[in-house]
C-alpha cells in the first residue's frame, strides 16, 4: 500500500489530478494564451489515478510559489501520508513512515522510484488548464490540448470571488493512464 501511495503521490506532483463523475461533461474553451499564468497559488481537492497498474484516489494540498512547490497527499482520515517539496533543481519526498527520497528533480525522483517519469515541470500550467508556453502544444477541441504526448482536458470551471475563472475539473491522459483532478479551493496572491 505504501509503495502504491508513493507512486500516486509522485503522479500528483507531475500533474496533480482527481477522480471524476460517471457522466462526461463537455470540455470548455482553453483560455487565451495572452492571459498571464499564475506562478504562485494554493490549490486543494481530490485526485484520482487510473491505469493498468494503479487505481487510487486521495485528497491533496498544493502550494506553488514561483518554482518552489509543496504538495501533500492526505488519506480519507485526514492524515498526511506523503509530502513532496522542491523546485526546478531539487525534489524531496517524505512518507508518513519516516522514509525520505531525494533527487535533482521530481522527474529524476520518479525515474529512481518508478523507472519512468512524467513531465512534472508542466504541472503548474496544466492545473490551470493551460499548456506550458515554453513547449510546443497542439490545441484540439475547445478546452483540450496535447503536450508532451499528454492530452489535457478542462471539463469544468469555477468563478472565483475575484471574478476570474479557474479549472474545477481536469483530466490528463497518457497512453494507459488517466489522472483526474477535482479542485475544491483555489487561492491566488493579490
JSON list of C-alpha atoms in Angstrom, two decimals:
[
{"chain": "A", "resi": 1, "resn": "UNK", "atom": "CA", "xyz": [0.00, 0.00, 0.00]},
{"chain": "A", "resi": 2, "resn": "UNK", "atom": "CA", "xyz": [2.79, 2.46, 0.89]},
{"chain": "A", "resi": 3, "resn": "UNK", "atom": "CA", "xyz": [4.55, 1.80, -2.44]},
{"chain": "A", "resi": 4, "resn": "UNK", "atom": "CA", "xyz": [1.31, 2.47, -4.34]},
{"chain": "A", "resi": 5, "resn": "UNK", "atom": "CA", "xyz": [0.84, 5.70, -2.37]},
{"chain": "A", "resi": 6, "resn": "UNK", "atom": "CA", "xyz": [4.40, 6.74, -3.26]},
{"chain": "A", "resi": 7, "resn": "UNK", "atom": "CA", "xyz": [3.54, 6.17, -6.94]},
{"chain": "A", "resi": 8, "resn": "UNK", "atom": "CA", "xyz": [0.28, 8.09, -6.54]},
{"chain": "A", "resi": 9, "resn": "UNK", "atom": "CA", "xyz": [1.98, 10.99, -4.82]},
{"chain": "A", "resi": 10, "resn": "UNK", "atom": "CA", "xyz": [4.63, 11.25, -7.48]},
{"chain": "A", "resi": 11, "resn": "UNK", "atom": "CA", "xyz": [1.88, 11.35, -10.08]},
{"chain": "A", "resi": 12, "resn": "UNK", "atom": "CA", "xyz": [0.25, 14.19, -8.14]},
{"chain": "A", "resi": 13, "resn": "UNK", "atom": "CA", "xyz": [3.40, 16.24, -8.30]},
{"chain": "A", "resi": 14, "resn": "UNK", "atom": "CA", "xyz": [3.58, 15.68, -12.00]},
{"chain": "A", "resi": 15, "resn": "UNK", "atom": "CA", "xyz": [0.23, 16.74, -12.96]},
{"chain": "A", "resi": 16, "resn": "UNK", "atom": "CA", "xyz": [-1.96, 16.76, -9.98]},
{"chain": "A", "resi": 17, "resn": "UNK", "atom": "CA", "xyz": [-5.42, 15.39, -10.98]},
{"chain": "A", "resi": 18, "resn": "UNK", "atom": "CA", "xyz": [-8.74, 13.92, -9.43]},
{"chain": "A", "resi": 19, "resn": "UNK", "atom": "CA", "xyz": [-11.50, 11.27, -9.67]},
{"chain": "A", "resi": 20, "resn": "UNK", "atom": "CA", "xyz": [-14.37, 12.16, -11.97]},
{"chain": "A", "resi": 21, "resn": "UNK", "atom": "CA", "xyz": [-18.09, 11.76, -12.34]},
{"chain": "A", "resi": 22, "resn": "UNK", "atom": "CA", "xyz": [-19.77, 8.97, -14.32]},
{"chain": "A", "resi": 23, "resn": "UNK", "atom": "CA", "xyz": [-21.12, 11.32, -16.97]},
{"chain": "A", "resi": 24, "resn": "UNK", "atom": "CA", "xyz": [-18.61, 13.02, -19.24]},
{"chain": "A", "resi": 25, "resn": "UNK", "atom": "CA", "xyz": [-19.02, 16.82, -19.20]},
{"chain": "A", "resi": 26, "resn": "UNK", "atom": "CA", "xyz": [-18.20, 18.80, -22.34]},
{"chain": "A", "resi": 27, "resn": "UNK", "atom": "CA", "xyz": [-14.77, 20.43, -22.33]},
{"chain": "A", "resi": 28, "resn": "UNK", "atom": "CA", "xyz": [-14.70, 24.21, -22.07]},
{"chain": "A", "resi": 29, "resn": "UNK", "atom": "CA", "xyz": [-12.55, 26.56, -24.15]},
{"chain": "A", "resi": 30, "resn": "UNK", "atom": "CA", "xyz": [-8.88, 26.95, -23.26]},
{"chain": "A", "resi": 31, "resn": "UNK", "atom": "CA", "xyz": [-8.22, 30.49, -22.02]},
{"chain": "A", "resi": 32, "resn": "UNK", "atom": "CA", "xyz": [-6.34, 32.69, -24.50]},
{"chain": "A", "resi": 33, "resn": "UNK", "atom": "CA", "xyz": [-2.57, 32.39, -24.18]},
{"chain": "A", "resi": 34, "resn": "UNK", "atom": "CA", "xyz": [-2.27, 36.16, -23.82]},
{"chain": "A", "resi": 35, "resn": "UNK", "atom": "CA", "xyz": [-3.67, 35.96, -20.27]},
{"chain": "A", "resi": 36, "resn": "UNK", "atom": "CA", "xyz": [-0.96, 35.56, -17.63]},
{"chain": "A", "resi": 37, "resn": "UNK", "atom": "CA", "xyz": [-0.49, 32.22, -15.92]},
{"chain": "A", "resi": 38, "resn": "UNK", "atom": "CA", "xyz": [-0.23, 32.37, -12.13]},
{"chain": "A", "resi": 39, "resn": "UNK", "atom": "CA", "xyz": [3.19, 31.26, -10.92]},
{"chain": "A", "resi": 40, "resn": "UNK", "atom": "CA", "xyz": [2.09, 31.35, -7.27]},
{"chain": "A", "resi": 41, "resn": "UNK", "atom": "CA", "xyz": [-1.07, 29.74, -5.90]},
{"chain": "A", "resi": 42, "resn": "UNK", "atom": "CA", "xyz": [-2.55, 27.32, -3.39]},
{"chain": "A", "resi": 43, "resn": "UNK", "atom": "CA", "xyz": [-4.97, 24.67, -4.53]},
{"chain": "A", "resi": 44, "resn": "UNK", "atom": "CA", "xyz": [-6.67, 21.71, -2.87]},
{"chain": "A", "resi": 45, "resn": "UNK", "atom": "CA", "xyz": [-9.00, 18.98, -3.98]},
{"chain": "A", "resi": 46, "resn": "UNK", "atom": "CA", "xyz": [-9.25, 15.32, -4.93]},
{"chain": "A", "resi": 47, "resn": "UNK", "atom": "CA", "xyz": [-7.03, 13.25, -7.17]},
{"chain": "A", "resi": 48, "resn": "UNK", "atom": "CA", "xyz": [-7.77, 10.02, -8.99]},
{"chain": "A", "resi": 49, "resn": "UNK", "atom": "CA", "xyz": [-5.27, 7.95, -10.93]},
{"chain": "A", "resi": 50, "resn": "UNK", "atom": "CA", "xyz": [-6.42, 5.06, -13.10]},
{"chain": "A", "resi": 51, "resn": "UNK", "atom": "CA", "xyz": [-4.27, 2.80, -15.23]},
{"chain": "A", "resi": 52, "resn": "UNK", "atom": "CA", "xyz": [-3.24, -0.78, -15.87]},
{"chain": "A", "resi": 53, "resn": "UNK", "atom": "CA", "xyz": [-1.14, -0.96, -12.69]},
{"chain": "A", "resi": 54, "resn": "UNK", "atom": "CA", "xyz": [-2.84, 1.61, -10.45]},
{"chain": "A", "resi": 55, "resn": "UNK", "atom": "CA", "xyz": [-6.28, 2.70, -9.29]},
{"chain": "A", "resi": 56, "resn": "UNK", "atom": "CA", "xyz": [-6.01, 5.14, -6.40]},
{"chain": "A", "resi": 57, "resn": "UNK", "atom": "CA", "xyz": [-7.58, 8.33, -5.12]},
{"chain": "A", "resi": 58, "resn": "UNK", "atom": "CA", "xyz": [-6.72, 10.81, -2.39]},
{"chain": "A", "resi": 59, "resn": "UNK", "atom": "CA", "xyz": [-7.04, 14.44, -1.35]},
{"chain": "A", "resi": 60, "resn": "UNK", "atom": "CA", "xyz": [-4.22, 16.89, -1.98]},
{"chain": "A", "resi": 61, "resn": "UNK", "atom": "CA", "xyz": [-2.97, 20.33, -0.94]},
{"chain": "A", "resi": 62, "resn": "UNK", "atom": "CA", "xyz": [-0.54, 22.06, -3.32]},
{"chain": "A", "resi": 63, "resn": "UNK", "atom": "CA", "xyz": [1.23, 25.36, -2.75]},
{"chain": "A", "resi": 64, "resn": "UNK", "atom": "CA", "xyz": [3.27, 26.81, -5.61]},
{"chain": "A", "resi": 65, "resn": "UNK", "atom": "CA", "xyz": [5.49, 29.88, -5.16]},
{"chain": "A", "resi": 66, "resn": "UNK", "atom": "CA", "xyz": [7.27, 30.58, -8.45]},
{"chain": "A", "resi": 67, "resn": "UNK", "atom": "CA", "xyz": [9.44, 27.46, -9.00]},
{"chain": "A", "resi": 68, "resn": "UNK", "atom": "CA", "xyz": [9.08, 26.17, -5.40]},
{"chain": "A", "resi": 69, "resn": "UNK", "atom": "CA", "xyz": [6.36, 23.61, -4.70]},
{"chain": "A", "resi": 70, "resn": "UNK", "atom": "CA", "xyz": [4.94, 21.89, -1.63]},
{"chain": "A", "resi": 71, "resn": "UNK", "atom": "CA", "xyz": [2.47, 19.10, -2.28]},
{"chain": "A", "resi": 72, "resn": "UNK", "atom": "CA", "xyz": [0.81, 16.98, 0.41]},
{"chain": "A", "resi": 73, "resn": "UNK", "atom": "CA", "xyz": [-1.24, 13.82, -0.09]},
{"chain": "A", "resi": 74, "resn": "UNK", "atom": "CA", "xyz": [-3.95, 13.18, 2.51]},
{"chain": "A", "resi": 75, "resn": "UNK", "atom": "CA", "xyz": [-5.73, 9.90, 3.25]},
{"chain": "A", "resi": 76, "resn": "UNK", "atom": "CA", "xyz": [-9.51, 9.59, 3.87]},
{"chain": "A", "resi": 77, "resn": "UNK", "atom": "CA", "xyz": [-8.94, 10.08, 7.62]},
{"chain": "A", "resi": 78, "resn": "UNK", "atom": "CA", "xyz": [-7.29, 13.47, 7.11]},
{"chain": "A", "resi": 79, "resn": "UNK", "atom": "CA", "xyz": [-3.74, 12.25, 7.79]},
{"chain": "A", "resi": 80, "resn": "UNK", "atom": "CA", "xyz": [-0.88, 13.46, 5.62]},
{"chain": "A", "resi": 81, "resn": "UNK", "atom": "CA", "xyz": [0.65, 10.31, 4.13]},
{"chain": "A", "resi": 82, "resn": "UNK", "atom": "CA", "xyz": [3.21, 11.95, 1.86]},
{"chain": "A", "resi": 83, "resn": "UNK", "atom": "CA", "xyz": [4.77, 15.31, 1.15]},
{"chain": "A", "resi": 84, "resn": "UNK", "atom": "CA", "xyz": [6.73, 16.36, -1.92]},
{"chain": "A", "resi": 85, "resn": "UNK", "atom": "CA", "xyz": [8.72, 19.57, -1.78]},
{"chain": "A", "resi": 86, "resn": "UNK", "atom": "CA", "xyz": [11.23, 21.10, -4.13]},
{"chain": "A", "resi": 87, "resn": "UNK", "atom": "CA", "xyz": [11.93, 23.40, -7.03]},
{"chain": "A", "resi": 88, "resn": "UNK", "atom": "CA", "xyz": [13.36, 23.16, -10.54]},
{"chain": "A", "resi": 89, "resn": "UNK", "atom": "CA", "xyz": [16.71, 21.84, -9.15]},
{"chain": "A", "resi": 90, "resn": "UNK", "atom": "CA", "xyz": [15.70, 19.62, -6.19]},
{"chain": "A", "resi": 91, "resn": "UNK", "atom": "CA", "xyz": [12.90, 17.32, -5.04]},
{"chain": "A", "resi": 92, "resn": "UNK", "atom": "CA", "xyz": [12.29, 15.56, -1.72]},
{"chain": "A", "resi": 93, "resn": "UNK", "atom": "CA", "xyz": [9.56, 13.03, -0.97]},
{"chain": "A", "resi": 94, "resn": "UNK", "atom": "CA", "xyz": [8.74, 12.20, 2.67]},
{"chain": "A", "resi": 95, "resn": "UNK", "atom": "CA", "xyz": [6.31, 9.45, 3.69]},
{"chain": "A", "resi": 96, "resn": "UNK", "atom": "CA", "xyz": [4.31, 9.02, 6.88]},
{"chain": "A", "resi": 97, "resn": "UNK", "atom": "CA", "xyz": [6.53, 6.06, 7.86]},
{"chain": "A", "resi": 98, "resn": "UNK", "atom": "CA", "xyz": [9.59, 8.37, 8.04]},
{"chain": "A", "resi": 99, "resn": "UNK", "atom": "CA", "xyz": [11.08, 7.36, 4.68]},
{"chain": "A", "resi": 100, "resn": "UNK", "atom": "CA", "xyz": [12.69, 10.13, 2.65]},
{"chain": "A", "resi": 101, "resn": "UNK", "atom": "CA", "xyz": [13.78, 10.22, -1.01]},
{"chain": "A", "resi": 102, "resn": "UNK", "atom": "CA", "xyz": [15.81, 13.00, -2.65]},
{"chain": "A", "resi": 103, "resn": "UNK", "atom": "CA", "xyz": [16.74, 13.72, -6.27]},
{"chain": "A", "resi": 104, "resn": "UNK", "atom": "CA", "xyz": [17.79, 16.61, -8.54]},
{"chain": "A", "resi": 105, "resn": "UNK", "atom": "CA", "xyz": [14.21, 16.96, -9.83]},
{"chain": "A", "resi": 106, "resn": "UNK", "atom": "CA", "xyz": [10.75, 15.48, -9.40]},
{"chain": "A", "resi": 107, "resn": "UNK", "atom": "CA", "xyz": [11.25, 13.75, -12.77]},
{"chain": "A", "resi": 108, "resn": "UNK", "atom": "CA", "xyz": [14.53, 12.20, -11.58]},
{"chain": "A", "resi": 109, "resn": "UNK", "atom": "CA", "xyz": [12.82, 11.12, -8.36]},
{"chain": "A", "resi": 110, "resn": "UNK", "atom": "CA", "xyz": [10.10, 9.38, -10.38]},
{"chain": "A", "resi": 111, "resn": "UNK", "atom": "CA", "xyz": [12.70, 7.71, -12.60]},
{"chain": "A", "resi": 112, "resn": "UNK", "atom": "CA", "xyz": [14.53, 6.49, -9.50]},
{"chain": "A", "resi": 113, "resn": "UNK", "atom": "CA", "xyz": [11.44, 5.19, -7.67]},
{"chain": "A", "resi": 114, "resn": "UNK", "atom": "CA", "xyz": [9.27, 4.05, -10.59]},
{"chain": "A", "resi": 115, "resn": "UNK", "atom": "CA", "xyz": [11.61, 3.51, -13.53]},
{"chain": "A", "resi": 116, "resn": "UNK", "atom": "CA", "xyz": [9.71, 6.10, -15.62]},
{"chain": "A", "resi": 117, "resn": "UNK", "atom": "CA", "xyz": [8.78, 9.77, -15.38]},
{"chain": "A", "resi": 118, "resn": "UNK", "atom": "CA", "xyz": [6.14, 12.35, -16.16]},
{"chain": "A", "resi": 119, "resn": "UNK", "atom": "CA", "xyz": [6.61, 15.97, -17.33]},
{"chain": "A", "resi": 120, "resn": "UNK", "atom": "CA", "xyz": [6.44, 17.47, -13.85]},
{"chain": "A", "resi": 121, "resn": "UNK", "atom": "CA", "xyz": [7.56, 20.93, -14.99]},
{"chain": "A", "resi": 122, "resn": "UNK", "atom": "CA", "xyz": [4.32, 21.37, -16.95]},
{"chain": "A", "resi": 123, "resn": "UNK", "atom": "CA", "xyz": [2.07, 20.74, -13.91]},
{"chain": "A", "resi": 124, "resn": "UNK", "atom": "CA", "xyz": [1.91, 24.34, -12.73]},
{"chain": "A", "resi": 125, "resn": "UNK", "atom": "CA", "xyz": [0.44, 25.31, -16.13]},
{"chain": "A", "resi": 126, "resn": "UNK", "atom": "CA", "xyz": [-1.68, 22.21, -16.72]},
{"chain": "A", "resi": 127, "resn": "UNK", "atom": "CA", "xyz": [-3.52, 22.52, -13.39]},
{"chain": "A", "resi": 128, "resn": "UNK", "atom": "CA", "xyz": [-4.60, 25.96, -14.60]},
{"chain": "A", "resi": 129, "resn": "UNK", "atom": "CA", "xyz": [-5.95, 24.34, -17.78]},
{"chain": "A", "resi": 130, "resn": "UNK", "atom": "CA", "xyz": [-3.21, 25.89, -19.87]},
{"chain": "A", "resi": 131, "resn": "UNK", "atom": "CA", "xyz": [-0.35, 24.49, -21.94]},
{"chain": "A", "resi": 132, "resn": "UNK", "atom": "CA", "xyz": [3.19, 25.24, -20.83]},
{"chain": "A", "resi": 133, "resn": "UNK", "atom": "CA", "xyz": [4.13, 28.23, -23.04]},
{"chain": "A", "resi": 134, "resn": "UNK", "atom": "CA", "xyz": [7.79, 27.13, -23.06]},
{"chain": "A", "resi": 135, "resn": "UNK", "atom": "CA", "xyz": [6.99, 23.96, -25.04]},
{"chain": "A", "resi": 136, "resn": "UNK", "atom": "CA", "xyz": [5.10, 23.19, -28.26]},
{"chain": "A", "resi": 137, "resn": "UNK", "atom": "CA", "xyz": [1.48, 22.06, -27.95]},
{"chain": "A", "resi": 138, "resn": "UNK", "atom": "CA", "xyz": [-1.46, 21.25, -30.19]},
{"chain": "A", "resi": 139, "resn": "UNK", "atom": "CA", "xyz": [-4.86, 22.79, -29.44]},
{"chain": "A", "resi": 140, "resn": "UNK", "atom": "CA", "xyz": [-7.62, 20.26, -30.07]},
{"chain": "A", "resi": 141, "resn": "UNK", "atom": "CA", "xyz": [-11.31, 20.70, -29.30]},
{"chain": "A", "resi": 142, "resn": "UNK", "atom": "CA", "xyz": [-12.24, 23.67, -27.10]},
{"chain": "A", "resi": 143, "resn": "UNK", "atom": "CA", "xyz": [-10.82, 23.04, -23.63]},
{"chain": "A", "resi": 144, "resn": "UNK", "atom": "CA", "xyz": [-8.33, 20.39, -24.82]},
{"chain": "A", "resi": 145, "resn": "UNK", "atom": "CA", "xyz": [-4.70, 20.40, -25.87]},
{"chain": "A", "resi": 146, "resn": "UNK", "atom": "CA", "xyz": [-1.87, 17.93, -26.39]},
{"chain": "A", "resi": 147, "resn": "UNK", "atom": "CA", "xyz": [1.59, 18.49, -24.93]},
{"chain": "A", "resi": 148, "resn": "UNK", "atom": "CA", "xyz": [4.45, 16.01, -24.46]},
{"chain": "A", "resi": 149, "resn": "UNK", "atom": "CA", "xyz": [2.13, 13.15, -25.50]},
{"chain": "A", "resi": 150, "resn": "UNK", "atom": "CA", "xyz": [-0.40, 14.06, -22.78]},
{"chain": "A", "resi": 151, "resn": "UNK", "atom": "CA", "xyz": [-3.94, 15.18, -23.51]},
{"chain": "A", "resi": 152, "resn": "UNK", "atom": "CA", "xyz": [-5.22, 17.75, -21.03]},
{"chain": "A", "resi": 153, "resn": "UNK", "atom": "CA", "xyz": [-8.97, 18.44, -20.89]},
{"chain": "A", "resi": 154, "resn": "UNK", "atom": "CA", "xyz": [-10.66, 21.14, -18.81]},
{"chain": "A", "resi": 155, "resn": "UNK", "atom": "CA", "xyz": [-14.05, 19.60, -18.01]},
{"chain": "A", "resi": 156, "resn": "UNK", "atom": "CA", "xyz": [-15.48, 22.27, -15.68]},
{"chain": "A", "resi": 157, "resn": "UNK", "atom": "CA", "xyz": [-14.57, 25.72, -14.40]},
{"chain": "A", "resi": 158, "resn": "UNK", "atom": "CA", "xyz": [-15.43, 27.76, -11.34]},
{"chain": "A", "resi": 159, "resn": "UNK", "atom": "CA", "xyz": [-15.73, 31.50, -10.87]},
{"chain": "A", "resi": 160, "resn": "UNK", "atom": "CA", "xyz": [-13.57, 32.83, -8.04]},
{"chain": "A", "resi": 161, "resn": "UNK", "atom": "CA", "xyz": [-14.52, 35.68, -5.70]},
{"chain": "A", "resi": 162, "resn": "UNK", "atom": "CA", "xyz": [-12.20, 37.94, -7.75]},
{"chain": "A", "resi": 163, "resn": "UNK", "atom": "CA", "xyz": [-14.39, 37.31, -10.80]},
{"chain": "A", "resi": 164, "resn": "UNK", "atom": "CA", "xyz": [-11.67, 35.27, -12.54]},
{"chain": "A", "resi": 165, "resn": "UNK", "atom": "CA", "xyz": [-12.33, 31.72, -13.64]},
{"chain": "A", "resi": 166, "resn": "UNK", "atom": "CA", "xyz": [-10.19, 28.68, -12.84]},
{"chain": "A", "resi": 167, "resn": "UNK", "atom": "CA", "xyz": [-10.49, 24.96, -13.60]},
{"chain": "A", "resi": 168, "resn": "UNK", "atom": "CA", "xyz": [-12.67, 22.94, -11.25]},
{"chain": "A", "resi": 169, "resn": "UNK", "atom": "CA", "xyz": [-12.24, 19.61, -13.02]},
{"chain": "A", "resi": 170, "resn": "UNK", "atom": "CA", "xyz": [-9.35, 18.45, -15.22]},
{"chain": "A", "resi": 171, "resn": "UNK", "atom": "CA", "xyz": [-8.46, 15.19, -16.89]},
{"chain": "A", "resi": 172, "resn": "UNK", "atom": "CA", "xyz": [-4.97, 14.32, -18.08]},
{"chain": "A", "resi": 173, "resn": "UNK", "atom": "CA", "xyz": [-4.45, 11.24, -20.20]},
{"chain": "A", "resi": 174, "resn": "UNK", "atom": "CA", "xyz": [-1.34, 9.49, -21.49]},
{"chain": "A", "resi": 175, "resn": "UNK", "atom": "CA", "xyz": [-1.46, 6.06, -23.17]},
{"chain": "A", "resi": 176, "resn": "UNK", "atom": "CA", "xyz": [-2.86, 3.75, -20.44]},
{"chain": "A", "resi": 177, "resn": "UNK", "atom": "CA", "xyz": [-3.02, 6.35, -17.62]},
{"chain": "A", "resi": 178, "resn": "UNK", "atom": "CA", "xyz": [-5.80, 8.80, -16.69]},
{"chain": "A", "resi": 179, "resn": "UNK", "atom": "CA", "xyz": [-5.33, 11.39, -13.97]},
{"chain": "A", "resi": 180, "resn": "UNK", "atom": "CA", "xyz": [-8.41, 13.38, -12.91]},
{"chain": "A", "resi": 181, "resn": "UNK", "atom": "CA", "xyz": [-8.44, 16.40, -10.59]},
{"chain": "A", "resi": 182, "resn": "UNK", "atom": "CA", "xyz": [-11.46, 17.89, -8.89]},
{"chain": "A", "resi": 183, "resn": "UNK", "atom": "CA", "xyz": [-10.39, 21.18, -7.37]},
{"chain": "A", "resi": 184, "resn": "UNK", "atom": "CA", "xyz": [-12.34, 22.42, -4.36]},
{"chain": "A", "resi": 185, "resn": "UNK", "atom": "CA", "xyz": [-10.31, 25.52, -3.49]},
{"chain": "A", "resi": 186, "resn": "UNK", "atom": "CA", "xyz": [-8.10, 27.98, -5.41]},
{"chain": "A", "resi": 187, "resn": "UNK", "atom": "CA", "xyz": [-6.16, 30.80, -3.76]},
{"chain": "A", "resi": 188, "resn": "UNK", "atom": "CA", "xyz": [-4.03, 33.33, -5.63]},
{"chain": "A", "resi": 189, "resn": "UNK", "atom": "CA", "xyz": [-1.91, 36.05, -4.01]},
{"chain": "A", "resi": 190, "resn": "UNK", "atom": "CA", "xyz": [-3.21, 39.58, -4.56]}
]
